[in-house]
JSON list of C-alpha atoms in Angstrom, two decimals:
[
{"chain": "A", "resi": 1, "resn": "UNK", "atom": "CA", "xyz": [76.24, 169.97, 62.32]},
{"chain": "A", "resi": 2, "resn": "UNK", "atom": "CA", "xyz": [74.69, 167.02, 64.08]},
{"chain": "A", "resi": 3, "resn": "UNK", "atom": "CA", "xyz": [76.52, 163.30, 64.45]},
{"chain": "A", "resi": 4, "resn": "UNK", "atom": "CA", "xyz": [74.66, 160.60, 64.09]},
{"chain": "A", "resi": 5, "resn": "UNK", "atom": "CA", "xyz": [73.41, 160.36, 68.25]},
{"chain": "A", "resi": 6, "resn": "UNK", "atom": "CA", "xyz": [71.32, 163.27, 66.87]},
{"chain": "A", "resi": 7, "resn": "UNK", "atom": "CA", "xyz": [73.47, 165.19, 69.52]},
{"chain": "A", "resi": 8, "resn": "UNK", "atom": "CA", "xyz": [75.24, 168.44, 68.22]},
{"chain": "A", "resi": 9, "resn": "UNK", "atom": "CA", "xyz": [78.77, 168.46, 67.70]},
{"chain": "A", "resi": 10, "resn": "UNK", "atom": "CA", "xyz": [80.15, 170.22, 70.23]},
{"chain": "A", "resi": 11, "resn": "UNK", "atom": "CA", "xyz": [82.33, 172.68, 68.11]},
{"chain": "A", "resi": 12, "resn": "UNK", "atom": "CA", "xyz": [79.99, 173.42, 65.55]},
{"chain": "A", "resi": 13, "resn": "UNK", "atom": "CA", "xyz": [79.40, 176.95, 64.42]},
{"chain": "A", "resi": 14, "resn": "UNK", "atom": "CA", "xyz": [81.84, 178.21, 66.47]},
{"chain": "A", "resi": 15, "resn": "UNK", "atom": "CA", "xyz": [84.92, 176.71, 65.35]},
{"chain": "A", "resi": 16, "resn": "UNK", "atom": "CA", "xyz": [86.99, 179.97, 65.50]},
{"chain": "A", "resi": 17, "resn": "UNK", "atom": "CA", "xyz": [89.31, 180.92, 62.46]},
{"chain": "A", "resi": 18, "resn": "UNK", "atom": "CA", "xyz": [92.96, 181.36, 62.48]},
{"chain": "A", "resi": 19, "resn": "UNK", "atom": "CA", "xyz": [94.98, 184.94, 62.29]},
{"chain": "A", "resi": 20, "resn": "UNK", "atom": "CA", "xyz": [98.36, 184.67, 62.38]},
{"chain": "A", "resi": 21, "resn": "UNK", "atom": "CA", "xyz": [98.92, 181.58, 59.89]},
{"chain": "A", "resi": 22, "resn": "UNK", "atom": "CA", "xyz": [101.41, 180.03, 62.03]},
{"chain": "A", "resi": 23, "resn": "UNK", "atom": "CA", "xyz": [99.98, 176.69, 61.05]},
{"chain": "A", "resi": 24, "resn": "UNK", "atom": "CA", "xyz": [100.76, 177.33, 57.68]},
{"chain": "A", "resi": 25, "resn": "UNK", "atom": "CA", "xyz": [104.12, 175.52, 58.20]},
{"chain": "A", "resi": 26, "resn": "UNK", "atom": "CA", "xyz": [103.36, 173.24, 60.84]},
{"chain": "A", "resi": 27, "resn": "UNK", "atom": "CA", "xyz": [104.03, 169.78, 58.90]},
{"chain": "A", "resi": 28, "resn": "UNK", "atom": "CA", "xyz": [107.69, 171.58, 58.07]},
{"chain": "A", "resi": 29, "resn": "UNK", "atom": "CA", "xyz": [108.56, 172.06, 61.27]},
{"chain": "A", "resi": 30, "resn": "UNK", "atom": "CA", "xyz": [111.47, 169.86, 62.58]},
{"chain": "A", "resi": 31, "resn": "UNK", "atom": "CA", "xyz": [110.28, 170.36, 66.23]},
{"chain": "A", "resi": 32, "resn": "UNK", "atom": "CA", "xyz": [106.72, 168.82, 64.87]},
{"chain": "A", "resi": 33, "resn": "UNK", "atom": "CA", "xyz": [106.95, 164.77, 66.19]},
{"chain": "A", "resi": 34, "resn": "UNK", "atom": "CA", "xyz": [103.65, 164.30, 63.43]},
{"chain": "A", "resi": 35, "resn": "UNK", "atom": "CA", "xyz": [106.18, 165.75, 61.12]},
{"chain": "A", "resi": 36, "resn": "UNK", "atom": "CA", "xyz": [106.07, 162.47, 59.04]},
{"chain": "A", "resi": 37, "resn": "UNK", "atom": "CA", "xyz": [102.48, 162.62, 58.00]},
{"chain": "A", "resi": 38, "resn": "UNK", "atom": "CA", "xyz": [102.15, 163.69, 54.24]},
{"chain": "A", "resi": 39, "resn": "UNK", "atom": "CA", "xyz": [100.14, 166.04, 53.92]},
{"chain": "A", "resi": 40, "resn": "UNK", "atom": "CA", "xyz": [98.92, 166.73, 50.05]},
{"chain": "A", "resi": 41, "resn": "UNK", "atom": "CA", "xyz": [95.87, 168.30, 48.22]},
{"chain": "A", "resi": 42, "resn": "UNK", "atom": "CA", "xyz": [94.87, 168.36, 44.29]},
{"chain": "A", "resi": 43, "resn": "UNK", "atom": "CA", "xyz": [97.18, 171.37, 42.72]},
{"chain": "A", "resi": 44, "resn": "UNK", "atom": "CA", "xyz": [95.23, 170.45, 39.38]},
{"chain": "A", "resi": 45, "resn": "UNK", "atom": "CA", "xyz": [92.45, 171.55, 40.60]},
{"chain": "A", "resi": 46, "resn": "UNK", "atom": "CA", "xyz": [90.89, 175.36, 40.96]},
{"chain": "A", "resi": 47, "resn": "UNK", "atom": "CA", "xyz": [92.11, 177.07, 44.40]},
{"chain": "A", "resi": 48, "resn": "UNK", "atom": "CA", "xyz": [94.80, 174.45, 44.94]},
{"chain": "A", "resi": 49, "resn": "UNK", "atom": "CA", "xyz": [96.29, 177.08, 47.14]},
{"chain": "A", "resi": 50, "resn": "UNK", "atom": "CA", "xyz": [93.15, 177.34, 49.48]},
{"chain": "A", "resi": 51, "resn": "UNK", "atom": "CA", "xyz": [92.74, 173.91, 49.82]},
{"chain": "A", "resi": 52, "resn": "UNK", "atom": "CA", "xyz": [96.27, 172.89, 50.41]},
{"chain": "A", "resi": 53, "resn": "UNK", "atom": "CA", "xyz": [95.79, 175.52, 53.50]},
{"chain": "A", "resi": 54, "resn": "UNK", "atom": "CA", "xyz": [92.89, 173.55, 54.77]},
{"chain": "A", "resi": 55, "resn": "UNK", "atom": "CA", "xyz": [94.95, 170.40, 54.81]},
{"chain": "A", "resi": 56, "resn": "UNK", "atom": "CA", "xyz": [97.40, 172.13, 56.72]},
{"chain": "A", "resi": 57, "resn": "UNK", "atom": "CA", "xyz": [94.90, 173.21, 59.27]},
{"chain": "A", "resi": 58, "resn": "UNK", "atom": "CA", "xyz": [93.27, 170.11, 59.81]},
{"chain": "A", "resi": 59, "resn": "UNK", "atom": "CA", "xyz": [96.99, 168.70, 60.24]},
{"chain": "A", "resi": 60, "resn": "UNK", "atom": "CA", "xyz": [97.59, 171.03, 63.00]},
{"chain": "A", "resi": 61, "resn": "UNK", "atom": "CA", "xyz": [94.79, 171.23, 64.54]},
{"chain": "A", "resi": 62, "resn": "UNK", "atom": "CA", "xyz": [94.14, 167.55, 64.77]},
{"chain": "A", "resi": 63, "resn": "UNK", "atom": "CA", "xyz": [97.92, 166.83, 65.13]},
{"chain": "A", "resi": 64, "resn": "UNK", "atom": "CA", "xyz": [97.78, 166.56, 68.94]},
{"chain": "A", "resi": 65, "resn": "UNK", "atom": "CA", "xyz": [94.59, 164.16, 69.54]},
{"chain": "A", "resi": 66, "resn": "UNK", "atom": "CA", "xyz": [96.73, 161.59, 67.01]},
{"chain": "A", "resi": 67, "resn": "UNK", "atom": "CA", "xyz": [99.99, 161.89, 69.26]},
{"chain": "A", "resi": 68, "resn": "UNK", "atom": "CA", "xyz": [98.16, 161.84, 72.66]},
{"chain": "A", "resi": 69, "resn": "UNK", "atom": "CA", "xyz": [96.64, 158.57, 70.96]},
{"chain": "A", "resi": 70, "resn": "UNK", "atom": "CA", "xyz": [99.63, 157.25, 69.44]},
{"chain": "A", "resi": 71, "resn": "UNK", "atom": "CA", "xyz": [97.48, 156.51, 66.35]},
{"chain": "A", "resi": 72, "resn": "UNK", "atom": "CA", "xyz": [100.49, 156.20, 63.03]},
{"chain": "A", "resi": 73, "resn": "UNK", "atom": "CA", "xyz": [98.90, 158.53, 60.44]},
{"chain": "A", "resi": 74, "resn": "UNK", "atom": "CA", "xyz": [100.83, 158.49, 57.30]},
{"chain": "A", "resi": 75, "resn": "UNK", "atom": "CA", "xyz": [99.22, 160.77, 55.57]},
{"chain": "A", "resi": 76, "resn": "UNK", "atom": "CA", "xyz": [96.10, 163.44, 54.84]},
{"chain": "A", "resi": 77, "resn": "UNK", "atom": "CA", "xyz": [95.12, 163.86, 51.33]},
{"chain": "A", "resi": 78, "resn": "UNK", "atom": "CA", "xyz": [92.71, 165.69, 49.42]},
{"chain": "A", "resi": 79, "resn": "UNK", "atom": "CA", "xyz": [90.08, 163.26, 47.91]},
{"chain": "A", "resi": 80, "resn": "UNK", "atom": "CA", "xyz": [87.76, 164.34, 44.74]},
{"chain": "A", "resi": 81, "resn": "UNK", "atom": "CA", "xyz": [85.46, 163.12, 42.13]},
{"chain": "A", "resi": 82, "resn": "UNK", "atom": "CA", "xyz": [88.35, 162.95, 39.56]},
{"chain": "A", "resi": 83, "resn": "UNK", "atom": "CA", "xyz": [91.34, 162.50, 41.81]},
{"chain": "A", "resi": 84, "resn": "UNK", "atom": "CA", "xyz": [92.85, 161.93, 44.80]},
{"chain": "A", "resi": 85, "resn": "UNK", "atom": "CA", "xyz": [96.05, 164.00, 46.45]},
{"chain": "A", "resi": 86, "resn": "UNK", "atom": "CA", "xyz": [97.98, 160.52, 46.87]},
{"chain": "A", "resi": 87, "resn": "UNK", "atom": "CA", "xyz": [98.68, 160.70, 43.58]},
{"chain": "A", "resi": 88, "resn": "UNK", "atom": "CA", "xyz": [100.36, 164.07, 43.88]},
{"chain": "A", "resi": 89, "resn": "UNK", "atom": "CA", "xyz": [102.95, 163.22, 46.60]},
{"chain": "A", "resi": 90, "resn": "UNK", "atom": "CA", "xyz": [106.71, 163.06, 46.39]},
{"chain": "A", "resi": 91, "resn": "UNK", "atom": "CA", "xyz": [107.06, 159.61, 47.69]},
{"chain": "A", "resi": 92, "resn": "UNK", "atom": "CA", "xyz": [104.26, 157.88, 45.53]},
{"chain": "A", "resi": 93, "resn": "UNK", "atom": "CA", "xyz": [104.97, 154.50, 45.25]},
{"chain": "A", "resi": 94, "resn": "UNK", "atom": "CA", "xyz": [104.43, 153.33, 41.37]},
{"chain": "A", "resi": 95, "resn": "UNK", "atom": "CA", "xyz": [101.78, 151.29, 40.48]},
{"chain": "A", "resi": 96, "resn": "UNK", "atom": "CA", "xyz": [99.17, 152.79, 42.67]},
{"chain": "A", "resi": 97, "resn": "UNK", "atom": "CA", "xyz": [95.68, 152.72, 41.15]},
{"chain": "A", "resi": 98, "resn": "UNK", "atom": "CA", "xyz": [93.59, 155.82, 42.43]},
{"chain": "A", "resi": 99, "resn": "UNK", "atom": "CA", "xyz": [90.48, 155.21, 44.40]},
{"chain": "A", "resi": 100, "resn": "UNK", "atom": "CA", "xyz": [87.73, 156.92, 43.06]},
{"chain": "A", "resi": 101, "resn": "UNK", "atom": "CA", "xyz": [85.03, 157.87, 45.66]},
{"chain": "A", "resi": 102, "resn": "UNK", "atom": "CA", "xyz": [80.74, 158.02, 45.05]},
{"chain": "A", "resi": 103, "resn": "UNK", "atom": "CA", "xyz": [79.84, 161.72, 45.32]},
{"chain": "A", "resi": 104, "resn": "UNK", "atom": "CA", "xyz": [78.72, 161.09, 48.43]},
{"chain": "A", "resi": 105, "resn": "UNK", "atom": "CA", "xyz": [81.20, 160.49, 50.59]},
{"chain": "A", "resi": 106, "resn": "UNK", "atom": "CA", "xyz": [83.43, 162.61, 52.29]},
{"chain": "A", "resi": 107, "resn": "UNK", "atom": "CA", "xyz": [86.17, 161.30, 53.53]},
{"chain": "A", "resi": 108, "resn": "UNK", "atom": "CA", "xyz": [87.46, 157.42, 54.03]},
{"chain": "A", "resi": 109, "resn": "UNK", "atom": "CA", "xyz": [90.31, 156.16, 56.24]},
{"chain": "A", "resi": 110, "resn": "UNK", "atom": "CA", "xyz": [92.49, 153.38, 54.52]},
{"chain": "A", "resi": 111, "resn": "UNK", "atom": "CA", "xyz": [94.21, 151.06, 57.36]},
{"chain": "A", "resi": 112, "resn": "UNK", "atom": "CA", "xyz": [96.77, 148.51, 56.83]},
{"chain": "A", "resi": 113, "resn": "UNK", "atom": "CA", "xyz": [97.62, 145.87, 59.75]},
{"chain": "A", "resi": 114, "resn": "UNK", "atom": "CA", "xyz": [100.84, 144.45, 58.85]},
{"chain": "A", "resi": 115, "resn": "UNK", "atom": "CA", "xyz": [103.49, 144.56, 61.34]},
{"chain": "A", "resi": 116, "resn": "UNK", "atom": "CA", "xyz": [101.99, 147.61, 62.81]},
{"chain": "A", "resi": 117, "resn": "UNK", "atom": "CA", "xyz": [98.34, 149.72, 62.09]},
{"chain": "A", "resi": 118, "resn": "UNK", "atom": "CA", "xyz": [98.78, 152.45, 60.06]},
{"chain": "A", "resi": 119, "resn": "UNK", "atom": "CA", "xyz": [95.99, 154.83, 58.52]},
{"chain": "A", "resi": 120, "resn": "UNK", "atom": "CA", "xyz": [96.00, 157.07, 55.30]},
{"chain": "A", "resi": 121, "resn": "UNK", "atom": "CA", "xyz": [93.20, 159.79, 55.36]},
{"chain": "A", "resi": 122, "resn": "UNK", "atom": "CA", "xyz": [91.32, 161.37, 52.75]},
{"chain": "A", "resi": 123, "resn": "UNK", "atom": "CA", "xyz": [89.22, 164.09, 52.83]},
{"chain": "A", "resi": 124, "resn": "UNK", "atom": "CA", "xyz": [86.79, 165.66, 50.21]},
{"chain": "A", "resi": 125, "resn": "UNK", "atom": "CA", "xyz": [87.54, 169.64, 50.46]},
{"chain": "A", "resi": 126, "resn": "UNK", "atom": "CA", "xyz": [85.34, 169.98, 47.14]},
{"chain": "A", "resi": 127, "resn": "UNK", "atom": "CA", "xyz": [81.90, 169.78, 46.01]},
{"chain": "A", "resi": 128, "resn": "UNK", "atom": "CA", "xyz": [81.54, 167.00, 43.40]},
{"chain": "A", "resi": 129, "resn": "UNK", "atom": "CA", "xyz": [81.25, 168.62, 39.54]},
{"chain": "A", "resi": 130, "resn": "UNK", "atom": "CA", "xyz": [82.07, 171.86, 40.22]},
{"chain": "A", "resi": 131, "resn": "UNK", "atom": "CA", "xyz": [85.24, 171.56, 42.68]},
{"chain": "A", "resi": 132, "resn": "UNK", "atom": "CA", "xyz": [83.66, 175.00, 44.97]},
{"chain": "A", "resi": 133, "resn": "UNK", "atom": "CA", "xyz": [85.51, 174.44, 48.46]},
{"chain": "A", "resi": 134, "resn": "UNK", "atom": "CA", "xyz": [83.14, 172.98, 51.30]},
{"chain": "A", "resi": 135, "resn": "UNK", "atom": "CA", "xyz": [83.29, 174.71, 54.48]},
{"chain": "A", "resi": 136, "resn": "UNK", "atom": "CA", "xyz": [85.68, 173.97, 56.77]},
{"chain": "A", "resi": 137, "resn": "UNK", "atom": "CA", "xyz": [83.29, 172.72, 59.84]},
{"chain": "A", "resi": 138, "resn": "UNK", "atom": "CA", "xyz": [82.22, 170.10, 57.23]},
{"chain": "A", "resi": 139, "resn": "UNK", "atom": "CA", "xyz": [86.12, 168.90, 56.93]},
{"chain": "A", "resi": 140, "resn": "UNK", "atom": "CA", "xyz": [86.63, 168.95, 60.00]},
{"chain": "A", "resi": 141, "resn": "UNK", "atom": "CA", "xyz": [83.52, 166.90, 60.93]},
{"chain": "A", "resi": 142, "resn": "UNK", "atom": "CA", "xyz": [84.94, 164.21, 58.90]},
{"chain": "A", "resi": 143, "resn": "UNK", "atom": "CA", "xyz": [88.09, 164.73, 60.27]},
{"chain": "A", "resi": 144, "resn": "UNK", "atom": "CA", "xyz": [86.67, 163.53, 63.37]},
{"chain": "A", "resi": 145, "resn": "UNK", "atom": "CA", "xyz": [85.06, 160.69, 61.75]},
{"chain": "A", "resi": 146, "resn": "UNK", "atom": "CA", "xyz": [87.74, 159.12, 60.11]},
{"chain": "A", "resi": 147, "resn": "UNK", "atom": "CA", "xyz": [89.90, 159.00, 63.08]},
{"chain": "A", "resi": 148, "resn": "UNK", "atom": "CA", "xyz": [87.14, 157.42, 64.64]},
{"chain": "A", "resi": 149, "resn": "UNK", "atom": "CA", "xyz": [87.82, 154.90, 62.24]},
{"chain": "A", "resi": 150, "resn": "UNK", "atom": "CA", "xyz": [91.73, 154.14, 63.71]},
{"chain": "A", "resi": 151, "resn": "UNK", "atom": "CA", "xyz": [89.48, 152.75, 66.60]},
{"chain": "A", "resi": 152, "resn": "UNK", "atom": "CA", "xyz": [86.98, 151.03, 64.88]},
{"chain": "A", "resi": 153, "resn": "UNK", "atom": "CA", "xyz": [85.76, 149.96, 61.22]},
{"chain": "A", "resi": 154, "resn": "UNK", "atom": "CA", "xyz": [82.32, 149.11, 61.24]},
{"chain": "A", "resi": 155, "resn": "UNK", "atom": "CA", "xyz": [80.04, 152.48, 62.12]},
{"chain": "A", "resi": 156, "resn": "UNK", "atom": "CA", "xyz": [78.25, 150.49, 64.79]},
{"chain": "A", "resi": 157, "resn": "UNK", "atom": "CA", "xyz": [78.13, 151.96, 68.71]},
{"chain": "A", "resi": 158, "resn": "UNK", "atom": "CA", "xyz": [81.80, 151.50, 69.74]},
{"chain": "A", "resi": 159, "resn": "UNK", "atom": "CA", "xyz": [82.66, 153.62, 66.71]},
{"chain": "A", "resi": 160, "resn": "UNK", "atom": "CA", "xyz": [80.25, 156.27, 67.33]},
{"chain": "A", "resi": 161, "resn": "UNK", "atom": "CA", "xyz": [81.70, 156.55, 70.97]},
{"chain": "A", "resi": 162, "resn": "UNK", "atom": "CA", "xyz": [85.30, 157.06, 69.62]},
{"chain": "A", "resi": 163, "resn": "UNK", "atom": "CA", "xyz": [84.01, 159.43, 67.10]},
{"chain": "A", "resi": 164, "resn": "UNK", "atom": "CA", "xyz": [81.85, 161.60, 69.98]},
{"chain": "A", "resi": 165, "resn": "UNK", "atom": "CA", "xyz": [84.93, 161.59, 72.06]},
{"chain": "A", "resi": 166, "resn": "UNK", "atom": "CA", "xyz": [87.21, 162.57, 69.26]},
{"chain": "A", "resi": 167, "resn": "UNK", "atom": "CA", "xyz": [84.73, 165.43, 68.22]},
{"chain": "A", "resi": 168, "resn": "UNK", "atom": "CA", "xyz": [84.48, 166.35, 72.28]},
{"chain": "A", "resi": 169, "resn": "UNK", "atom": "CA", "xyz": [88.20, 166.88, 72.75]},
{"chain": "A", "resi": 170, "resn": "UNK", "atom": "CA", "xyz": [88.48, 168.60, 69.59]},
{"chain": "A", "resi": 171, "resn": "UNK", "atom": "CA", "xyz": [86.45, 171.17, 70.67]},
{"chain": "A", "resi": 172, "resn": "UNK", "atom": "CA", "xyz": [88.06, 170.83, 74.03]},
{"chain": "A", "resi": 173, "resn": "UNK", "atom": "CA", "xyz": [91.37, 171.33, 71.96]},
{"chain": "A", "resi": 174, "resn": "UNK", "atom": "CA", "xyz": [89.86, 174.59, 70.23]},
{"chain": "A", "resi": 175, "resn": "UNK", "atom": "CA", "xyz": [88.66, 176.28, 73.02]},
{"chain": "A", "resi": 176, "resn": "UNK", "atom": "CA", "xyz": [92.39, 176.02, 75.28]},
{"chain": "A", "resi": 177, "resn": "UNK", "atom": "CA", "xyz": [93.67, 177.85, 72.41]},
{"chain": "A", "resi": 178, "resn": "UNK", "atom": "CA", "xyz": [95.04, 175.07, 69.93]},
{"chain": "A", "resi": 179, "resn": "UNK", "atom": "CA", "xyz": [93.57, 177.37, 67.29]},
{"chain": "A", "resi": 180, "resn": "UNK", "atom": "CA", "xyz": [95.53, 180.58, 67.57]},
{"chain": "A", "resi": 181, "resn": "UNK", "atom": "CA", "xyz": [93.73, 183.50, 67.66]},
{"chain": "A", "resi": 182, "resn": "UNK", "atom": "CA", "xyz": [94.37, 186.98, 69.25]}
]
């Protein structure tokens, strides 16, 4: 995939898959400081299995960037045409009106700046209509590019920068072995 420099991304096609599924539990784990992000997909929806895995992958593989930068994630949730995961999680608070998304976007970062800035992320895993899984270099390209937003709203060139450098030491991140594979 490209960014919008017209640069490559630097992890692209060869984003390499996990083997041992030992991020499969990653947001339980006590030892885990990021521990307190929610992470929740769509179980309504067709392969609700499959895509509550991605969300657990992009949790751990993204979980260290967000510590190193101290950014307060509360929480990564599945996004859709009809839905949205933040409906789905234990701690909903009542009265919350889903946001409904145009089919083409992929992923949007809701920030709040009260007494400190916190970020909610959500992430379409699905193809609009017919809810078939999109691959998981596409995710994780928006992955990038909503953390870019904890730096910066507008897309103009400050965010771009954050989101180049958050792509760069992702891939940085994936080739020291972050993503375990034998």
């Amino acid at each position: 995939g490209e960014n919008n420099t017209g640069k490559k991304r630097p992890f692209g096609s060869t984003i390499r898959t996990f083997n041992d599924g030992s991020w499969n539990d990653a947001e339980n784990d006590p030892a885990n400081s990021n521990s307190k992000i929610v992470v929740q997909h769509i179980p309504s929806l067709p392969n609700d299995s499959e895509a509550a895995a991605i969300l657990r992958r992009i949790h751990y593989e993204f979980k260290e960037i967000i510590e190193r930068r101290k950014w307060n994630l509360l929480s990564i949730t599945e996004m859709c045409c009809c839905g949205d995961g933040k409906d789905h999680t234990p701690h909903k608070r009542g009265g919350r009106k889903t946001k409904i998304m145009p089919n083409n976007v992929l992923g949007y970062n809701l920030t709040a700046s009260s007494y400190t800035k916190t970020h909610e992320i959500h992430l379409r895993l699905r193809h609009p209509r017919t809810h078939a899984l999109l691959d998981y270099e596409s995710i994780a390209g928006t992955m990038c590019h909503e953390l870019a937003h904890c730096v910066r709203g507008p897309h103009d060139a400050h965010f771009y920068k954050a989101m180049i450098e958050i792509e760069e030491q992702y891939a940085i991140y994936l080739a020291k072995g972050v993503v375990l594979d034998k």
